[in-house]
């Protein structure tokens, strides 16, 4: 027979025995989590030992002693300046140019600019698709080359009128390159500086100032050359496009010469740090021999 209160003690012991598997399951889960965490820490440690550069943080890159590449910043400013100069200049003379050379009225000139806007939208989507797999500096190289070719197509030395097919092809190339140059240069310039540099805002302000100055100079240059051109010998837009062609040709040459300085700061820091570590190992081994 079971005494008073004996059944309750038995039931409590049964409840405790039923809880013990749950406790053991929780303990096994926690131990497995700790084991997996320890394994991941060990794997990360071994990875760091194999490749010390993988442990470098953005703060370390920003606080590094590696000098800035001011040549890359200057090249970005030059590309933006010449790009805005060309855009404001040909935008100023396009309407009177198509009226004089092709007999178009204002409606067709407006449709020309509508087509230019569609080209810019298409180029924007192309940039979105290709930017993940192509470096900004290669995209920008395509942009400055296309600009040079576009202004070259719009020059005319033999007649006083531009051929319409060549003008349309050059106009499309210039507009496509204009959007490419403007978008990619701002992105590239932000990568030339350290990722968390305090000069990022200053750099963006300087680049925008370059664009503003070019948009002041461009229309004045276009109007002055337009009025000074001998209409009986050349198309009035001819010498405007000659000046823009020469400007972009020189910019393309400068861009190619300083192409290496346009690498992202993070990539250059990794190379610099790798060379520094190699030099440290050489010095250490030489010291041990002594």
Coordinates of C-alpha atoms in Angstrom, one line a residue:
X1 CA 0.0 0.0 0.0
X2 CA 1.1 3.5 -0.7
X3 CA 1.3 5.9 2.2
X4 CA -0.1 9.4 2.3
X5 CA 1.7 11.6 -0.1
X6 CA 3.6 8.7 -1.7
X7 CA 1.8 8.9 -5.0
X8 CA 2.8 12.6 -5.3
X9 CA 6.5 11.8 -4.8
X10 CA 6.3 9.1 -7.5
X11 CA 4.6 11.4 -10.0
X12 CA 7.2 14.1 -9.3
X13 CA 10.0 11.6 -9.9
X14 CA 8.3 10.6 -13.2
X15 CA 8.0 14.2 -14.3
X16 CA 11.7 14.8 -13.6
X17 CA 12.6 11.7 -15.5
X18 CA 10.4 12.9 -18.5
X19 CA 12.2 16.3 -18.4
X20 CA 15.7 14.8 -18.5
X21 CA 15.6 13.9 -22.2
X22 CA 14.7 17.5 -23.1
X23 CA 17.5 18.8 -20.9
X24 CA 20.0 16.4 -22.5
X25 CA 18.7 17.5 -26.0
X26 CA 19.3 21.1 -25.1
X27 CA 22.7 20.4 -23.8
X28 CA 23.6 18.5 -26.9
X29 CA 22.4 21.3 -29.1
X30 CA 24.3 23.9 -27.1
X31 CA 27.4 21.8 -27.3
X32 CA 27.0 21.3 -31.0
X33 CA 26.6 25.1 -31.5
X34 CA 29.7 25.8 -29.4
X35 CA 31.6 23.1 -31.4
X36 CA 30.5 24.6 -34.7
X37 CA 31.4 28.1 -33.4
X38 CA 34.8 27.0 -32.3
X39 CA 35.2 25.2 -35.7
X40 CA 34.4 28.4 -37.6
X41 CA 36.7 30.5 -35.4
X42 CA 39.5 27.9 -36.0
X43 CA 38.8 28.0 -39.7
X44 CA 38.9 31.8 -39.8
X45 CA 42.1 31.8 -37.8
X46 CA 43.7 29.3 -40.2
X47 CA 42.5 31.4 -43.1
X48 CA 44.0 34.5 -41.6
X49 CA 47.3 32.7 -41.0
X50 CA 47.4 31.5 -44.6
X51 CA 46.3 34.9 -46.0
X52 CA 47.0 37.8 -43.5
X53 CA 45.5 40.3 -45.9
X54 CA 42.0 38.8 -45.4
X55 CA 41.9 40.3 -41.9
X56 CA 42.4 43.9 -43.1
X57 CA 39.4 46.1 -42.2
X58 CA 38.2 49.3 -43.9
X59 CA 39.3 51.4 -40.9
X60 CA 42.8 50.0 -41.3
X61 CA 42.8 50.9 -45.0
X62 CA 41.6 54.4 -44.2
X63 CA 44.2 55.0 -41.5
X64 CA 47.1 53.6 -43.6
X65 CA 50.3 55.3 -44.3
X66 CA 50.0 54.7 -48.1
X67 CA 50.1 58.1 -50.0
X68 CA 47.1 59.2 -51.9
X69 CA 47.1 59.0 -55.7
X70 CA 46.4 62.7 -56.6
X71 CA 47.0 61.9 -60.3
X72 CA 43.9 59.7 -60.4
X73 CA 41.8 62.5 -58.8
X74 CA 43.2 65.0 -61.3
X75 CA 42.3 62.7 -64.2
X76 CA 38.8 62.3 -63.0
X77 CA 38.4 66.1 -62.7
X78 CA 39.8 66.5 -66.2
X79 CA 37.3 64.0 -67.7
X80 CA 34.4 65.6 -66.0
X81 CA 35.5 69.1 -67.1
X82 CA 36.0 68.2 -70.8
X83 CA 32.8 66.1 -70.8
X84 CA 30.7 69.0 -69.5
X85 CA 32.4 71.4 -71.8
X86 CA 31.5 69.3 -74.8
X87 CA 27.9 68.8 -73.7
X88 CA 27.2 72.5 -73.1
X89 CA 29.0 73.5 -76.3
X90 CA 27.2 71.2 -78.7
X91 CA 23.9 71.7 -76.9
X92 CA 24.2 75.4 -77.6
X93 CA 24.8 75.1 -81.3
X94 CA 22.7 72.0 -82.3
X95 CA 19.5 73.8 -83.0
X96 CA 21.0 76.5 -85.3
X97 CA 23.3 73.9 -86.8
X98 CA 20.5 71.6 -88.0
X99 CA 18.5 74.6 -89.2
X100 CA 21.4 75.8 -91.4
X101 CA 22.8 72.5 -92.6
X102 CA 19.7 70.4 -92.9
X103 CA 16.8 72.8 -93.1
X104 CA 15.1 71.4 -90.0
X105 CA 12.6 73.4 -88.0
X106 CA 12.4 73.5 -84.2
X107 CA 10.2 70.4 -84.0
X108 CA 12.8 68.2 -85.6
X109 CA 15.5 69.7 -83.4
X110 CA 13.4 68.8 -80.4
X111 CA 13.0 65.3 -81.6
X112 CA 16.7 65.0 -82.0
X113 CA 17.1 65.8 -78.3
X114 CA 14.4 63.4 -77.4
X115 CA 16.3 60.7 -79.2
X116 CA 19.5 61.8 -77.3
X117 CA 17.6 61.3 -74.0
X118 CA 16.5 57.8 -75.0
X119 CA 20.1 56.9 -75.8
X120 CA 21.2 58.2 -72.3
X121 CA 18.6 56.0 -70.6
X122 CA 19.8 52.9 -72.6
X123 CA 23.4 53.7 -71.6
X124 CA 22.3 54.0 -67.9
X125 CA 20.9 50.5 -68.0
X126 CA 24.0 49.2 -69.7
X127 CA 26.1 50.6 -67.0
X128 CA 23.9 48.9 -64.3
X129 CA 24.4 45.6 -66.0
X130 CA 28.1 45.8 -66.8
X131 CA 29.4 47.6 -63.7
X132 CA 29.3 44.4 -61.6
X133 CA 31.7 42.6 -64.0
X134 CA 33.7 45.4 -65.6
X135 CA 36.0 47.9 -63.7
X136 CA 35.0 51.5 -63.7
X137 CA 38.2 52.6 -65.3
X138 CA 37.7 50.3 -68.3
X139 CA 34.1 51.6 -68.7
X140 CA 35.4 55.2 -68.6
X141 CA 38.1 54.4 -71.1
X142 CA 35.3 53.3 -73.5
X143 CA 33.5 56.6 -72.7
X144 CA 36.4 59.0 -73.6
X145 CA 37.2 57.0 -76.7
X146 CA 33.6 57.1 -77.9
X147 CA 33.5 60.9 -77.2
X148 CA 36.7 61.4 -79.3
X149 CA 35.2 59.4 -82.2
X150 CA 31.8 61.1 -82.0
X151 CA 33.3 64.6 -82.2
X152 CA 35.6 63.4 -85.0
X153 CA 32.6 62.2 -87.0
X154 CA 31.0 65.7 -86.8
X155 CA 34.0 67.5 -88.3
X156 CA 33.7 68.5 -92.0
X157 CA 36.7 69.9 -93.9
X158 CA 35.6 69.5 -97.6
X159 CA 32.1 71.1 -97.7
X160 CA 30.2 73.8 -95.9
X161 CA 27.5 71.4 -94.7
X162 CA 27.8 68.3 -92.5
X163 CA 26.5 65.0 -94.0
X164 CA 23.4 64.0 -92.1
X165 CA 24.2 60.3 -91.5
X166 CA 27.6 61.1 -90.2
X167 CA 26.2 63.9 -88.0
X168 CA 23.5 61.6 -86.5
X169 CA 26.1 58.8 -85.8
X170 CA 28.5 61.2 -84.1
X171 CA 25.6 62.9 -82.2
X172 CA 24.5 59.5 -80.9
X173 CA 28.0 58.5 -79.9
X174 CA 28.6 61.8 -78.1
X175 CA 25.4 61.5 -76.1
X176 CA 26.0 57.9 -75.1
X177 CA 29.5 58.7 -74.0
X178 CA 28.4 61.8 -72.2
X179 CA 26.2 59.8 -69.8
X180 CA 28.8 57.1 -69.4
X181 CA 31.5 59.6 -68.6
X182 CA 29.5 61.5 -66.1
X183 CA 28.1 58.5 -64.2
X184 CA 31.3 56.3 -64.1
X185 CA 33.7 59.2 -63.3
X186 CA 31.8 60.1 -60.1
X187 CA 31.9 56.4 -59.0
X188 CA 35.5 56.0 -59.9
X189 CA 36.6 59.1 -58.1
X190 CA 35.0 58.0 -54.8
X191 CA 37.0 54.7 -55.0
X192 CA 40.3 56.5 -55.7
X193 CA 40.2 57.9 -52.1
X194 CA 40.2 55.6 -49.0
X195 CA 36.8 54.1 -48.3
X196 CA 36.0 56.1 -45.2
X197 CA 38.1 59.2 -45.9
X198 CA 37.0 62.5 -44.6
X199 CA 37.9 64.1 -47.9
X200 CA 35.1 62.2 -49.8
X201 CA 32.8 65.2 -49.5
X202 CA 35.5 67.7 -50.5
X203 CA 36.3 65.6 -53.6
X204 CA 32.7 65.5 -54.7
X205 CA 32.5 69.3 -54.3
X206 CA 35.6 69.8 -56.4
X207 CA 34.4 67.6 -59.1
X208 CA 31.0 69.3 -59.2
X209 CA 32.8 72.7 -59.4
X210 CA 34.8 71.4 -62.4
X211 CA 31.4 70.6 -64.1
X212 CA 30.0 74.0 -63.2
X213 CA 33.0 75.9 -64.6
X214 CA 32.9 73.8 -67.9
X215 CA 29.2 74.6 -68.3
X216 CA 30.0 78.3 -68.0
X217 CA 32.9 78.2 -70.5
X218 CA 31.2 75.8 -73.0
X219 CA 28.4 78.1 -74.4
X220 CA 30.7 81.1 -74.6
X221 CA 33.3 79.1 -76.6
X222 CA 30.6 77.7 -78.9
X223 CA 29.0 81.1 -79.7
X224 CA 32.4 82.8 -80.2
X225 CA 33.6 80.1 -82.6
X226 CA 30.2 80.0 -84.4
X227 CA 30.3 83.7 -85.1
X228 CA 33.9 83.6 -86.2
X229 CA 33.5 80.8 -88.7
X230 CA 33.5 81.6 -92.4
X231 CA 30.1 80.1 -93.5
X232 CA 31.1 80.0 -97.2
X233 CA 34.0 77.6 -96.5
X234 CA 32.9 75.5 -93.5
X235 CA 29.9 74.5 -91.6
X236 CA 29.6 76.8 -88.6
X237 CA 29.7 73.9 -86.2
X238 CA 32.9 72.5 -87.8
X239 CA 35.5 74.4 -85.7
X240 CA 33.4 73.9 -82.5
X241 CA 33.7 70.2 -83.0
X242 CA 37.4 70.4 -84.0
X243 CA 38.1 72.1 -80.6
X244 CA 36.1 69.4 -78.7
X245 CA 37.8 66.6 -80.7
X246 CA 41.2 67.9 -79.8
X247 CA 40.2 68.3 -76.1
X248 CA 39.0 64.8 -75.9
X249 CA 41.9 63.4 -77.8
X250 CA 44.3 65.0 -75.3
X251 CA 42.1 63.8 -72.4
X252 CA 42.2 60.2 -73.8
X253 CA 46.0 60.3 -74.0
X254 CA 46.3 61.6 -70.4
X255 CA 43.8 59.0 -69.3
X256 CA 45.8 56.1 -70.8
X257 CA 49.2 57.4 -69.4
X258 CA 47.8 57.6 -65.9
X259 CA 45.5 54.6 -66.2
X260 CA 47.3 52.8 -63.3
X261 CA 46.6 55.6 -60.9
X262 CA 42.8 55.0 -61.3
X263 CA 42.8 51.7 -59.5
X264 CA 40.6 51.6 -56.3
X265 CA 42.5 52.7 -53.2
X266 CA 41.6 49.4 -51.6
X267 CA 43.3 47.3 -54.3
X268 CA 46.4 49.5 -54.3
X269 CA 46.5 49.2 -50.5
X270 CA 46.4 45.4 -50.7
X271 CA 49.3 45.4 -53.1
X272 CA 51.2 48.0 -51.0
X273 CA 50.6 45.9 -47.8
X274 CA 51.7 42.7 -49.5
X275 CA 55.0 44.3 -50.6
X276 CA 55.5 45.7 -47.2
X277 CA 55.0 42.2 -45.6
X278 CA 57.4 40.7 -48.1
X279 CA 60.0 43.3 -47.2
X280 CA 59.5 42.7 -43.5
X281 CA 60.0 38.9 -44.0
X282 CA 63.2 39.6 -46.0
X283 CA 64.5 41.9 -43.3
X284 CA 63.7 39.4 -40.5
X285 CA 65.4 36.5 -42.3
X286 CA 68.4 38.7 -43.0
X287 CA 68.6 39.7 -39.3
X288 CA 68.5 36.0 -38.2
X289 CA 71.4 35.2 -40.5
X290 CA 73.4 37.9 -38.9

